[in-house]
mmCIF file of C-alpha atoms in Angstrom:
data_model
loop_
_atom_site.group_PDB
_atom_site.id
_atom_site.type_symbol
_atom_site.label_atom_id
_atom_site.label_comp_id
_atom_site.label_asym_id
_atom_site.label_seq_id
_atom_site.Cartn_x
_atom_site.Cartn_y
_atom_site.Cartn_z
ATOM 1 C CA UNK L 8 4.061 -5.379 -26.882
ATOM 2 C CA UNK L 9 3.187 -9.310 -26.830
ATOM 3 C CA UNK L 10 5.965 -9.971 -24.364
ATOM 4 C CA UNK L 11 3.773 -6.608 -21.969
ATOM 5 C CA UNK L 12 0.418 -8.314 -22.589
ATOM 6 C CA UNK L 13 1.649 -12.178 -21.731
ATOM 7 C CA UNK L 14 1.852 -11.576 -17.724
ATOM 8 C CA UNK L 15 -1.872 -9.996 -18.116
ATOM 9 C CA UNK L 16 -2.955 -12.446 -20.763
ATOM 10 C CA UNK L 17 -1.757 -15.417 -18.111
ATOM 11 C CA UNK L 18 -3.281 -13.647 -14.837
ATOM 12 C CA UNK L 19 -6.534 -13.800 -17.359
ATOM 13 C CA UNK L 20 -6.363 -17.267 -17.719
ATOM 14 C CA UNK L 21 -6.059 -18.026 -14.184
ATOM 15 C CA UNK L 22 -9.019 -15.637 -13.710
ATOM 16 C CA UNK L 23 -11.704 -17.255 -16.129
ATOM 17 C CA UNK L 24 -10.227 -20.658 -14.900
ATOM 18 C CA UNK L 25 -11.294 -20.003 -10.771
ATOM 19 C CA UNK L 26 -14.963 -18.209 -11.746
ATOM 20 C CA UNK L 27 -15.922 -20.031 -14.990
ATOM 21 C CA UNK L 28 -14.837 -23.436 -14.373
ATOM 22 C CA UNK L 29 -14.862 -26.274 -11.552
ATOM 23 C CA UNK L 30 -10.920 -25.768 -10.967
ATOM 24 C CA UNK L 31 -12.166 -23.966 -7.929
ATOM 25 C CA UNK L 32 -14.766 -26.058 -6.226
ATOM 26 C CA UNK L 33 -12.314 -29.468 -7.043
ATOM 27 C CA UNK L 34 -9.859 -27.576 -4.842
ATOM 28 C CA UNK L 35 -11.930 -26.694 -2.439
ATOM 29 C CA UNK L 36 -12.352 -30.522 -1.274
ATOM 30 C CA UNK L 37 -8.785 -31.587 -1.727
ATOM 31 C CA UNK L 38 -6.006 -32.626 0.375
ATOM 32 C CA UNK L 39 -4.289 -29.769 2.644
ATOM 33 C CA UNK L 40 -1.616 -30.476 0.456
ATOM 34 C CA UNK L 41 -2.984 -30.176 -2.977
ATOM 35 C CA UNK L 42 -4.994 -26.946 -1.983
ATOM 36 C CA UNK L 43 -1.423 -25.165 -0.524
ATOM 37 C CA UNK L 44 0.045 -25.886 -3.848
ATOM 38 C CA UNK L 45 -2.888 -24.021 -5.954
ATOM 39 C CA UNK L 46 -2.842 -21.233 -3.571
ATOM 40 C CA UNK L 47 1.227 -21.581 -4.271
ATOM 41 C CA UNK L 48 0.369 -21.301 -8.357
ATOM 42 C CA UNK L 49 -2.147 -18.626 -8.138
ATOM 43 C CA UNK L 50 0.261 -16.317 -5.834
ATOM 44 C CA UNK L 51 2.979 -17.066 -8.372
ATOM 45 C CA UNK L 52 0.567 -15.663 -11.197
ATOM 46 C CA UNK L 53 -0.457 -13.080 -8.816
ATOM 47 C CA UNK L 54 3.583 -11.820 -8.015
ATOM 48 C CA UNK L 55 4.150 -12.402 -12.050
ATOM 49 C CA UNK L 56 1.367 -9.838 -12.634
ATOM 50 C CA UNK L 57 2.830 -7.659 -9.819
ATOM 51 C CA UNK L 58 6.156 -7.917 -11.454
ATOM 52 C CA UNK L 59 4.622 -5.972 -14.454
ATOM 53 C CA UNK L 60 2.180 -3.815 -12.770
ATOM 54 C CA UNK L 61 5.409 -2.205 -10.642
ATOM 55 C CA UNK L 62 7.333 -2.108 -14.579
ATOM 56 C CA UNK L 63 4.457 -0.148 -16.044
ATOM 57 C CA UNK L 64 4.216 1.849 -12.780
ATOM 58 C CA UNK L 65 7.879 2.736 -13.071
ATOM 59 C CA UNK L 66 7.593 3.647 -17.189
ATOM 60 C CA UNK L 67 4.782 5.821 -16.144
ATOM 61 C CA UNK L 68 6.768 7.366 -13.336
ATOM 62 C CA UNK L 69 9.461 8.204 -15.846
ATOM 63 C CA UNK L 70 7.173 9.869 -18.036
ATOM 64 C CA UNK L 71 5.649 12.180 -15.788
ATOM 65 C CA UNK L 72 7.531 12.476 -13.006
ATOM 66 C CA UNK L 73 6.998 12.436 -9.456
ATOM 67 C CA UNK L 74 4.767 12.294 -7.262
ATOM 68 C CA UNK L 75 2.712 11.790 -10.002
ATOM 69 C CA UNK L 76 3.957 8.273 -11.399
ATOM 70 C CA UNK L 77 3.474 6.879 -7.492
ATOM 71 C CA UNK L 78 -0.228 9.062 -7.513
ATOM 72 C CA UNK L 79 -1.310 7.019 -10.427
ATOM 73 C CA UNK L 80 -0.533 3.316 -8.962
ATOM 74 C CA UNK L 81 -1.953 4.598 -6.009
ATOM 75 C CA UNK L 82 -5.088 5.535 -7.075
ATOM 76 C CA UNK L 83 -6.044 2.247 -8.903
ATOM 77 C CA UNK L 84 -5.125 0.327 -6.156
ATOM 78 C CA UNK L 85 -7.224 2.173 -3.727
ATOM 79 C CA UNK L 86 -10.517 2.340 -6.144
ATOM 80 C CA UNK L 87 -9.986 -1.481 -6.598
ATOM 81 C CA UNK L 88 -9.446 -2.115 -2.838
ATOM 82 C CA UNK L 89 -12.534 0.086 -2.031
ATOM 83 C CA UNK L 90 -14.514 -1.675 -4.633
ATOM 84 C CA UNK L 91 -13.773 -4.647 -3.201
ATOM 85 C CA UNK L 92 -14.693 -3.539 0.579
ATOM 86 C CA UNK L 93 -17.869 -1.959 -0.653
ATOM 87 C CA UNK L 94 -18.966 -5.339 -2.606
ATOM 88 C CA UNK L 95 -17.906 -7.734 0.369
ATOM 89 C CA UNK L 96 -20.181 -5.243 2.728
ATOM 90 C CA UNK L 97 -23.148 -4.872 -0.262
ATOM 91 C CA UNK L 98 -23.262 -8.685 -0.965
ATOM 92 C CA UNK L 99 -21.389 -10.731 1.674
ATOM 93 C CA UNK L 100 -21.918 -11.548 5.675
ATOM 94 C CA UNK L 101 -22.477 -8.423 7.910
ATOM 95 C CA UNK L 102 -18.508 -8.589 9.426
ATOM 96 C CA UNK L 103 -18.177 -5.437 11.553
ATOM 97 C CA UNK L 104 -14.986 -5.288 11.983
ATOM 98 C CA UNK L 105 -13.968 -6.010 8.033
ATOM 99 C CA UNK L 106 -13.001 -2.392 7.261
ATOM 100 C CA UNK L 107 -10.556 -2.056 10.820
ATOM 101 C CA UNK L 108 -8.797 -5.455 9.709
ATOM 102 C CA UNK L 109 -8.205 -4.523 6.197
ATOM 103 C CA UNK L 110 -7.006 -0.773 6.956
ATOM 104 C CA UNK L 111 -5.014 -1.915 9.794
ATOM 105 C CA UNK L 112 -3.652 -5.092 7.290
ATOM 106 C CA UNK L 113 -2.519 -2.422 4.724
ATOM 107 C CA UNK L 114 -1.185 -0.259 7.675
ATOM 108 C CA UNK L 115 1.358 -2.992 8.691
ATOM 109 C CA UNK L 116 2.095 -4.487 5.655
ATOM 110 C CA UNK L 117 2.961 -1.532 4.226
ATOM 111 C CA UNK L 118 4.339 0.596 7.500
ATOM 112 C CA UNK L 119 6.691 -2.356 9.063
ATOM 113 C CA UNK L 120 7.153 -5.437 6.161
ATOM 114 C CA UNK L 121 7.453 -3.442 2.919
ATOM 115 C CA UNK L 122 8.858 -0.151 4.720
ATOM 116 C CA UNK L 123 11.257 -2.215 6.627
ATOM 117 C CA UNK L 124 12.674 -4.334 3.427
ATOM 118 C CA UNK L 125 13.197 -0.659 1.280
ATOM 119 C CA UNK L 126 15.183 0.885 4.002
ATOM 120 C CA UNK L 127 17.282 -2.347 3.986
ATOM 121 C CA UNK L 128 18.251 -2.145 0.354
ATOM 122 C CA UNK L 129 18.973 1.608 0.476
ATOM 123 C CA UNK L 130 20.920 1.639 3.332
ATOM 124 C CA UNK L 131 22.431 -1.415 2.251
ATOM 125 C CA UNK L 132 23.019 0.412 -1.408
ATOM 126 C CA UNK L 133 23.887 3.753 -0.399
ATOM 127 C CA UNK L 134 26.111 3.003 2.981
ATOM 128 C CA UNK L 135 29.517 3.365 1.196
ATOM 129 C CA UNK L 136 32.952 3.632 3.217
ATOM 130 C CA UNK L 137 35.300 7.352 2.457
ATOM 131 C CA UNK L 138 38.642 6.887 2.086
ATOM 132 C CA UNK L 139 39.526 6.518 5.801
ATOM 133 C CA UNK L 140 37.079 3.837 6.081
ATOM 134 C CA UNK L 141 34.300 5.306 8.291
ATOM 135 C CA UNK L 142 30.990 5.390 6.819
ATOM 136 C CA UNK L 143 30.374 9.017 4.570
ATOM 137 C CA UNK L 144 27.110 10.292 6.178
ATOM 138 C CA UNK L 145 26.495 12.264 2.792
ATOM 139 C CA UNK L 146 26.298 9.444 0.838
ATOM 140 C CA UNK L 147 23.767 7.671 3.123
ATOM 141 C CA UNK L 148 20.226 6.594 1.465
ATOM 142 C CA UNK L 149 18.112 9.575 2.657
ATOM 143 C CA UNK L 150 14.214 10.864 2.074
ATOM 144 C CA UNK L 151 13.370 14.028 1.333
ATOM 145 C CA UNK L 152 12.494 14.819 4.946
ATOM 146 C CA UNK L 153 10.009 17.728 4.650
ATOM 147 C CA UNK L 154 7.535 15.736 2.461
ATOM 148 C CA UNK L 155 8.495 12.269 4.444
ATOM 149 C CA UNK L 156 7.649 14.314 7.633
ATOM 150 C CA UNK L 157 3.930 15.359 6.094
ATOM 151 C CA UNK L 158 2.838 12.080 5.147
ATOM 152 C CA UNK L 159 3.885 11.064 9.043
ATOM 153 C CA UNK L 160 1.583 13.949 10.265
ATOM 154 C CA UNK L 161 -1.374 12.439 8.007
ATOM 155 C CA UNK L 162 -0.767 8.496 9.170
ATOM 156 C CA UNK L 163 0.068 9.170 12.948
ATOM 157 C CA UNK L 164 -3.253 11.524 12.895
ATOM 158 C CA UNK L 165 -5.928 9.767 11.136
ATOM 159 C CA UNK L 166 -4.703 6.122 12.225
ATOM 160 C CA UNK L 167 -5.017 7.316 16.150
ATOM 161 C CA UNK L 168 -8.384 9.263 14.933
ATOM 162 C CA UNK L 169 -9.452 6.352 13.179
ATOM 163 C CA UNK L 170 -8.687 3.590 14.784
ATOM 164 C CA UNK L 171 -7.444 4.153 18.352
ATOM 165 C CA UNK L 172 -9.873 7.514 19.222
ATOM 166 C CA UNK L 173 -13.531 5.089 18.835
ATOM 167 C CA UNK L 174 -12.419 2.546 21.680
ATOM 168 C CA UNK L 175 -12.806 5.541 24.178
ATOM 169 C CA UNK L 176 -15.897 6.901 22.722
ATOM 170 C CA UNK L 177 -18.623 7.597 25.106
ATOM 171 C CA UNK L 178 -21.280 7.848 22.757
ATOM 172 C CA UNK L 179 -22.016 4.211 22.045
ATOM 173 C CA UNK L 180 -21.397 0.757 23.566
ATOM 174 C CA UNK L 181 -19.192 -0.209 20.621
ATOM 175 C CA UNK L 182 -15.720 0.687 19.531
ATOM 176 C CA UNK L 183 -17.329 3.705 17.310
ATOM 177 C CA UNK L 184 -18.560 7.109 17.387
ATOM 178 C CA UNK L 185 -22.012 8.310 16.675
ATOM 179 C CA UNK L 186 -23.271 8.938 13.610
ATOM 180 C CA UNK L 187 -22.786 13.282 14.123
ATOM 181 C CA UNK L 188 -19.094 12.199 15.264
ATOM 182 C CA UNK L 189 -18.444 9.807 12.521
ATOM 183 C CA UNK L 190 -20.143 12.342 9.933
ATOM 184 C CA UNK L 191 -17.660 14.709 11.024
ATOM 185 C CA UNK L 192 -15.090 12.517 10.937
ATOM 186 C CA UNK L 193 -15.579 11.004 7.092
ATOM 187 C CA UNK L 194 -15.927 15.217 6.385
ATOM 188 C CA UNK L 195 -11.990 15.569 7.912
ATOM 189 C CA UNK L 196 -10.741 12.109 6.052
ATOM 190 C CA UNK L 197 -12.056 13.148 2.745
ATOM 191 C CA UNK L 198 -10.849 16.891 3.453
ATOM 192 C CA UNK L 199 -7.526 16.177 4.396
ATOM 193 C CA UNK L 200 -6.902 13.934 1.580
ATOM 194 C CA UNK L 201 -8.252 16.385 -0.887
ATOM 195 C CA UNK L 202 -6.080 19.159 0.468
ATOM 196 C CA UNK L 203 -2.974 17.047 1.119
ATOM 197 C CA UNK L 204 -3.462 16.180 -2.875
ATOM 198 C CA UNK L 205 -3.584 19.414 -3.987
ATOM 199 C CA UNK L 206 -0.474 20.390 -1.846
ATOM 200 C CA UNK L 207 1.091 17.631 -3.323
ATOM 201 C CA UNK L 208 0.322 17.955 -6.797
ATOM 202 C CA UNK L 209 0.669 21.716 -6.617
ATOM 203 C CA UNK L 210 3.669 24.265 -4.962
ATOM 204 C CA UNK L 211 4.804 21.828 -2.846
ATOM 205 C CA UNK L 212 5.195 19.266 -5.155
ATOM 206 C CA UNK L 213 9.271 19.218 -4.663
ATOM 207 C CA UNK L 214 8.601 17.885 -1.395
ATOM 208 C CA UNK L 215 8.033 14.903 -2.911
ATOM 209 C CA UNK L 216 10.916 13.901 -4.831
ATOM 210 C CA UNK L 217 14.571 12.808 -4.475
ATOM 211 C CA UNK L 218 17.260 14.764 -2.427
ATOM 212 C CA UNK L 219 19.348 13.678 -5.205
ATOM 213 C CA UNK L 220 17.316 15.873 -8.265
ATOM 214 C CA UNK L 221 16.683 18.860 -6.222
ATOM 215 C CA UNK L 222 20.173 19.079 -5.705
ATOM 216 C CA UNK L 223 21.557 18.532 -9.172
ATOM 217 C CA UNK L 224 18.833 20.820 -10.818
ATOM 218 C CA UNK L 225 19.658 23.718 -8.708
ATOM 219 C CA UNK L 226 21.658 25.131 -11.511
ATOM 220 C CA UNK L 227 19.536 24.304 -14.251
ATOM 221 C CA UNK L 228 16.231 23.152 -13.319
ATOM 222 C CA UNK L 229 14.015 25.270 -15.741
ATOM 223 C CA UNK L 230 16.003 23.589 -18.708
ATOM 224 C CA UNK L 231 15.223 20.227 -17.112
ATOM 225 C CA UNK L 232 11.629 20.697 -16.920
ATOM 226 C CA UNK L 233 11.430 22.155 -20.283
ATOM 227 C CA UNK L 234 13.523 18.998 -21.236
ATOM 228 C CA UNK L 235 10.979 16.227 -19.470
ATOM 229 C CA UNK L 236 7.910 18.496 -20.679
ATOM 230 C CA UNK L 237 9.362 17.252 -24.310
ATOM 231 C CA UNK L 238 9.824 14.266 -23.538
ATOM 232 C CA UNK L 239 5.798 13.443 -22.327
ATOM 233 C CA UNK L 240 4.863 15.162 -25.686
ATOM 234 C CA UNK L 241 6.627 12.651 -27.926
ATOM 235 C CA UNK L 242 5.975 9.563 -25.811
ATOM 236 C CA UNK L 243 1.996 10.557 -25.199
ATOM 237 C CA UNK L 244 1.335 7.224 -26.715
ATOM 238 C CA UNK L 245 3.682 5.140 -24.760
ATOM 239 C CA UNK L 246 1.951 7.063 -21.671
ATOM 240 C CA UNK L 247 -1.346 5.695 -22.742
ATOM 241 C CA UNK L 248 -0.070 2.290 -23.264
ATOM 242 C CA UNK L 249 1.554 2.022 -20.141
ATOM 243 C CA UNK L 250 -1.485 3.767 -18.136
ATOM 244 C CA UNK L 251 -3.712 1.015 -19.467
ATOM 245 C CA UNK L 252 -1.167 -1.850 -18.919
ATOM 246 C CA UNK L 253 -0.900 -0.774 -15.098
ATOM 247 C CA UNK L 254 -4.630 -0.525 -14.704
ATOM 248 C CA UNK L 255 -5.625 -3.229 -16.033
ATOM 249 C CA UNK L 256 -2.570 -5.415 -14.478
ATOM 250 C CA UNK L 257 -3.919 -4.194 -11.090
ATOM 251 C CA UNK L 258 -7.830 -5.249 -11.848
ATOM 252 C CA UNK L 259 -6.756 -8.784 -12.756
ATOM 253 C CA UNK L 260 -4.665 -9.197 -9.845
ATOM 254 C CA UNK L 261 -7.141 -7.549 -7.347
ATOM 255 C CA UNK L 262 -9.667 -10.093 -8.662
ATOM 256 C CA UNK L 263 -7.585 -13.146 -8.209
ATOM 257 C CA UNK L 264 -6.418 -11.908 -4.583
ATOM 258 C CA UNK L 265 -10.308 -11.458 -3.660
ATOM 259 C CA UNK L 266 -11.191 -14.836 -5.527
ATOM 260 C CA UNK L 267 -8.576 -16.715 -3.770
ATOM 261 C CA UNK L 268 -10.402 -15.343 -0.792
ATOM 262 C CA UNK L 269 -12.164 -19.044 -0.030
ATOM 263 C CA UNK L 270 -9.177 -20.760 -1.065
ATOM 264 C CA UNK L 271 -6.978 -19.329 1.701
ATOM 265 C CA UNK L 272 -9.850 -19.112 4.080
ATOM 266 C CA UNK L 273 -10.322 -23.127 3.230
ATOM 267 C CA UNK L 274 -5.935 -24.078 3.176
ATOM 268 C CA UNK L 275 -6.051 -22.315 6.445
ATOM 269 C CA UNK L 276 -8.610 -23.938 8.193
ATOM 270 C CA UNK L 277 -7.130 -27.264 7.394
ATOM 271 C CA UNK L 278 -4.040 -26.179 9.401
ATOM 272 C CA UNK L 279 -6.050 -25.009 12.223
ATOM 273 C CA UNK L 280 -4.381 -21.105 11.986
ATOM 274 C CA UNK L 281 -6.925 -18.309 12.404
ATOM 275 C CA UNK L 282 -9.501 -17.247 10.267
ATOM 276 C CA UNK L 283 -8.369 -13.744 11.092
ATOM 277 C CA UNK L 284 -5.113 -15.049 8.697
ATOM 278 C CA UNK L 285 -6.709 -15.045 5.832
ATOM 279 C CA UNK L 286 -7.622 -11.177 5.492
ATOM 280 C CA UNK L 287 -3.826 -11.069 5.759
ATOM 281 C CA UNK L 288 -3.047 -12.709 3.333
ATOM 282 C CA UNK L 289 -5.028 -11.133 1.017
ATOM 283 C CA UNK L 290 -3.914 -7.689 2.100
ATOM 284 C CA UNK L 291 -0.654 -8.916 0.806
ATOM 285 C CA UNK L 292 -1.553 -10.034 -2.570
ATOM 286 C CA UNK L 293 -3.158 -6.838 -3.277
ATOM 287 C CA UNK L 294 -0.540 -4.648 -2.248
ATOM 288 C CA UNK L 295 1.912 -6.879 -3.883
ATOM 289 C CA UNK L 296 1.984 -4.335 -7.177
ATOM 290 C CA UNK L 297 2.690 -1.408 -4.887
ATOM 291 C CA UNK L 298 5.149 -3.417 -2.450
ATOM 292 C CA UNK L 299 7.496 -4.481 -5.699
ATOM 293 C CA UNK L 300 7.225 -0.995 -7.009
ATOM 294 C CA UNK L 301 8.757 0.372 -3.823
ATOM 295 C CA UNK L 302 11.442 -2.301 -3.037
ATOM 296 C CA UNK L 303 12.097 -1.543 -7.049
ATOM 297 C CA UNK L 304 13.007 2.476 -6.579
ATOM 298 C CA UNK L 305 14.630 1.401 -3.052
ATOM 299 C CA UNK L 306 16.818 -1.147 -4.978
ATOM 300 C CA UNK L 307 18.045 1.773 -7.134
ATOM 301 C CA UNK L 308 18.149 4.106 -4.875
ATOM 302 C CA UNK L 309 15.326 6.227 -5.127
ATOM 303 C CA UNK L 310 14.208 6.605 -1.215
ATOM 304 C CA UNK L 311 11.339 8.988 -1.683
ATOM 305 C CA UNK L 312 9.840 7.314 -4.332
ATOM 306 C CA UNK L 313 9.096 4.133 -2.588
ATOM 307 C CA UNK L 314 7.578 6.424 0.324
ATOM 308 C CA UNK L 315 5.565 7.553 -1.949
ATOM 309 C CA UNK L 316 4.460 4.741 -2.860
ATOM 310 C CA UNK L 317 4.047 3.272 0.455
ATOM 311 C CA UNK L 318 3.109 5.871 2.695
ATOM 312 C CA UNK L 319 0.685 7.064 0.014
ATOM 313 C CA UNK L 320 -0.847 4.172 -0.248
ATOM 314 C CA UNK L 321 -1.411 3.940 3.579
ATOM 315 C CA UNK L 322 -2.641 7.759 3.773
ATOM 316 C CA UNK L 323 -5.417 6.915 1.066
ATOM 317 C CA UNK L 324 -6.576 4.361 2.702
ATOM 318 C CA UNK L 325 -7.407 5.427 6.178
ATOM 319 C CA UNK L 326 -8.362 8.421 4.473
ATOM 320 C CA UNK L 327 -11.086 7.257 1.927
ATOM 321 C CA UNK L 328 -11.760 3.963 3.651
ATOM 322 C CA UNK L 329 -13.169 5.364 6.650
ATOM 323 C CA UNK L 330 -15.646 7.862 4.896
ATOM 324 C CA UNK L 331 -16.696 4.938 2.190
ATOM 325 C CA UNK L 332 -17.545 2.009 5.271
ATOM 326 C CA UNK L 333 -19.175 4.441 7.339
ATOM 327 C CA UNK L 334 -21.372 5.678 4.461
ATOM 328 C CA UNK L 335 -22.310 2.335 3.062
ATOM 329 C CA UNK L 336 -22.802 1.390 6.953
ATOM 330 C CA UNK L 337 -25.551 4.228 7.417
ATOM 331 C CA UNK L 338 -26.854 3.231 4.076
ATOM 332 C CA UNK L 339 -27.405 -0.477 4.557
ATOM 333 C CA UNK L 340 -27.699 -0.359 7.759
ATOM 334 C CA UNK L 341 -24.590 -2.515 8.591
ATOM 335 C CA UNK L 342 -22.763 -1.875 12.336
ATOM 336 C CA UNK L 343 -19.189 -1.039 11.806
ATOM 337 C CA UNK L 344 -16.398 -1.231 14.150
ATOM 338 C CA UNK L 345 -13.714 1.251 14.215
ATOM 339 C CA UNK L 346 -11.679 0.549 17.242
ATOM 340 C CA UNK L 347 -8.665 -2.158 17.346
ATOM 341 C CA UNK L 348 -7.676 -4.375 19.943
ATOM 342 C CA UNK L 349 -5.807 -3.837 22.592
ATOM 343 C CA UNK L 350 -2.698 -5.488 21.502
ATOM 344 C CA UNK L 351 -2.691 -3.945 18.316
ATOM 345 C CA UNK L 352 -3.301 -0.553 19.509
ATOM 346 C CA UNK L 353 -0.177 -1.064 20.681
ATOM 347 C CA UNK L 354 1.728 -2.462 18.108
ATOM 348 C CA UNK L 355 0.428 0.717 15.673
ATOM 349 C CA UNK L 356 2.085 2.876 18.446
ATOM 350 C CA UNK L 357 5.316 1.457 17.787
ATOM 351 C CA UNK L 358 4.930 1.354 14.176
ATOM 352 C CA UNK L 359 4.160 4.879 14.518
ATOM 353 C CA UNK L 360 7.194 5.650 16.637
ATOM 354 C CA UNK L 361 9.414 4.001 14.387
ATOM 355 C CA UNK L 362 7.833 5.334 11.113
ATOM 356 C CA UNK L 363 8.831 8.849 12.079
ATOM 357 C CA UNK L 364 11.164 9.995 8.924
ATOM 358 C CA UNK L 365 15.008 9.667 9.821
ATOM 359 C CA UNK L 366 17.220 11.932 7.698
ATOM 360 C CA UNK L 367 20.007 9.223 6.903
ATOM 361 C CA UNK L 368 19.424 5.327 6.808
ATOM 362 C CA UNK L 369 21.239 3.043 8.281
ATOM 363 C CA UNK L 370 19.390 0.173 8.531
ATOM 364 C CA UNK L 371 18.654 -0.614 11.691
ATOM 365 C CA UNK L 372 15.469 0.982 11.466
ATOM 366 C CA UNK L 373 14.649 -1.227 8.854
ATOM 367 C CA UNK L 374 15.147 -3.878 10.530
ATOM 368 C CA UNK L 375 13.155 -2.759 13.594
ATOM 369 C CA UNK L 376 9.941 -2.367 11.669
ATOM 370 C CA UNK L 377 10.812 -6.031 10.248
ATOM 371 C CA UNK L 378 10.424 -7.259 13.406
ATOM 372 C CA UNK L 379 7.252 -5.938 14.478
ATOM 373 C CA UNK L 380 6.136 -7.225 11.530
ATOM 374 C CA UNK L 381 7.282 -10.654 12.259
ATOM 375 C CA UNK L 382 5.662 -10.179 15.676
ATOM 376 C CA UNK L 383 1.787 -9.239 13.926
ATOM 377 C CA UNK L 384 2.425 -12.196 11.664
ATOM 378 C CA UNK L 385 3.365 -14.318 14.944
ATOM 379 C CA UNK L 386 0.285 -13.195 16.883
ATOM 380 C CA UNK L 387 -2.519 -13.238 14.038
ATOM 381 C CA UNK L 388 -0.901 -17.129 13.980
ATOM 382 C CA UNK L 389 -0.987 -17.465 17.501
#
């Protein structure tokens, strides 16, 4: 149990040592170089944390099987990230656009870098030779397509409806709708998600889980269950433990990613990139739990798992983002921006395109999204 507790107990540390003590501000007005190598330390702590947020995600997985186990991780990280949003638009500078950028971070983070690694290393794991040396297309890495397919629906739908749809609304001068339109629209987000949920957890909850178990549990699959329902009764306490290790792994590293915030903004500066780099970047340390987790299951083989994980993560946050920003907009009477740019419109169309669920991987399409990625790293640089 100590050896669980020490990556918390150190993230902790770090934590009381940026808001409770000068470490911060004495950073803040060093050298480029000294400030790049606490932002180094920190995202080391941060990706230490990670390491056992995506372990305790994976025990909890195992004890009550999927989707639930990915359900779980996702759900903490989205109340975190919205708590965050809602706080930074409650408290900090009116930034219009702040909800777009961070949806449309965790969109291509997520969609293209983290997406585009995990098909890599099942491909890579699963592309074995037969015996007359051309490549056995039933041993390929492969989703379970019908529930792969329904999270596409959701993300192509509500990413054009949510950020594409408002730059073509005629009923205001901004990239947004009205407030009938949008009311409607946070009504169909929150809907959706609800309903997709419920399908989910519910009779179509084999959608959502390897090829490989449907397969083998054909024969005997009420023995299985009755086996696993067993097992959840006599490790309810190792549930519970590992529940509360994941949660509160993922609060301590959410609230080093956000306070590292003026540390990145300030490292970045100093090397003249855009300010626009720094929401990035923090994107990246929050998802970092839920981008391990997946390259984890992808590593071992477990496709559908880390699309659960990942394309989860993305549905819940167009999903609840939009109807939380445009709530807390009406409320505090904050303008909020909906629409992308141009060139990113265009880049979500291709991450789209090449998102839609392939029923063996090779590869290659891992390595497509990889490089749009590299290309909405190179432009937010540029």
């Amino acid at each position: 149990m100590v050896r669980l507790l020490l990556p918390i107990l150190i993230g902790l540390v770090a934590l009381v040592s940026i808001e409770f003590s000068g470490v911060m501000a004495w950073l803040l007005v060093q050298p480029t170089s000294i400030v790049l190598a606490g932002l180094a330390l920190l995202s080391g702590v941060v990706l230490v944390l990670s390491k056992s947020v995506a372990n305790q995600a994976d025990r909890v997985s195992e004890l009550i099987g999927q989707p639930y186990g990915t359900l779980v991780l996702t759900a903490a990280v989205m109340t975190i990230e919205l708590a965050l949003v809602a706080s930074t638009m409650l408290t900090g500078e009116s930034n219009p656009t702040l909800a777009r950028d961070s949806m449309f971070s965790v969109v291509m983070i997520a969609l293209t870098g983290v997406t585009g690694i995990c098909n890599v290393l099942a491909a890579v794991r699963r592309g074995t030779l037969g015996s007359d040396g051309q490549v056995d297309t039933s041993q390929m890495a492969a989703p379970n397509l019908l529930g792969a397919l329904t999270y596409w629906d959701l993300i192509s739908t509500m990413c054009v409806l949510a950020l594409v749809i408002p730059n073509f609304s005629r009923s205001t001068t901004e990239a947004n709708f009205s407030t009938p339109v949008n009311a409607v629209l946070s009504v169909v987000a929150f809907g959706v998600y609800a309903i997709f949920l419920t399908a989910q957890m519910g009779r179509y909850r084999s959608l959502y889980t390897e090829r490989e178990s449907l397969i083998v549990g054909v024969g005997g699959g009420g023995e299985a269950l009755e086996t696993l329902e067993a097992e959840n009764n006599d490790n309810d306490l190792s549930l519970w433990k590992a529940a509360l290790l994941l949660v509160a792994g993922l609060l301590v590293v959410c609230l080093i990613a956000e306070s590292m915030g003026q540390l990145i903004e300030t490292g970045i500066t100093d090397l003249g990139l855009p300010s626009s780099l720094a929401g990035v970047l923090v994107a990246m340390l929050i998802l970092a739990p839920e981008a391990l987790n997946a390259i984890q299951a992808a590593s071992a083989g477990e496709v559908q798992r880390s699309i659960n994980t990942l394309y989860g993560s993305v549905v819940a946050t167009v999903s609840l983002t939009v109807p939380a920003v445009l709530v807390l907009g009406g409320i505090t009477g904050t303008d909020v921006i909906l629409g992308l740019e141009p060139f990113e419109m265009v880049l979500l169309a291709l991450t789209l395109i090449l998102s839609y669920p392939h029923a063996r991987l090779t590869g290659i399409e891992g390595l497509m999204k990889l490089v749009i990625f590299l290309f909405w790293i190179l432009l937010q640089v540029a």
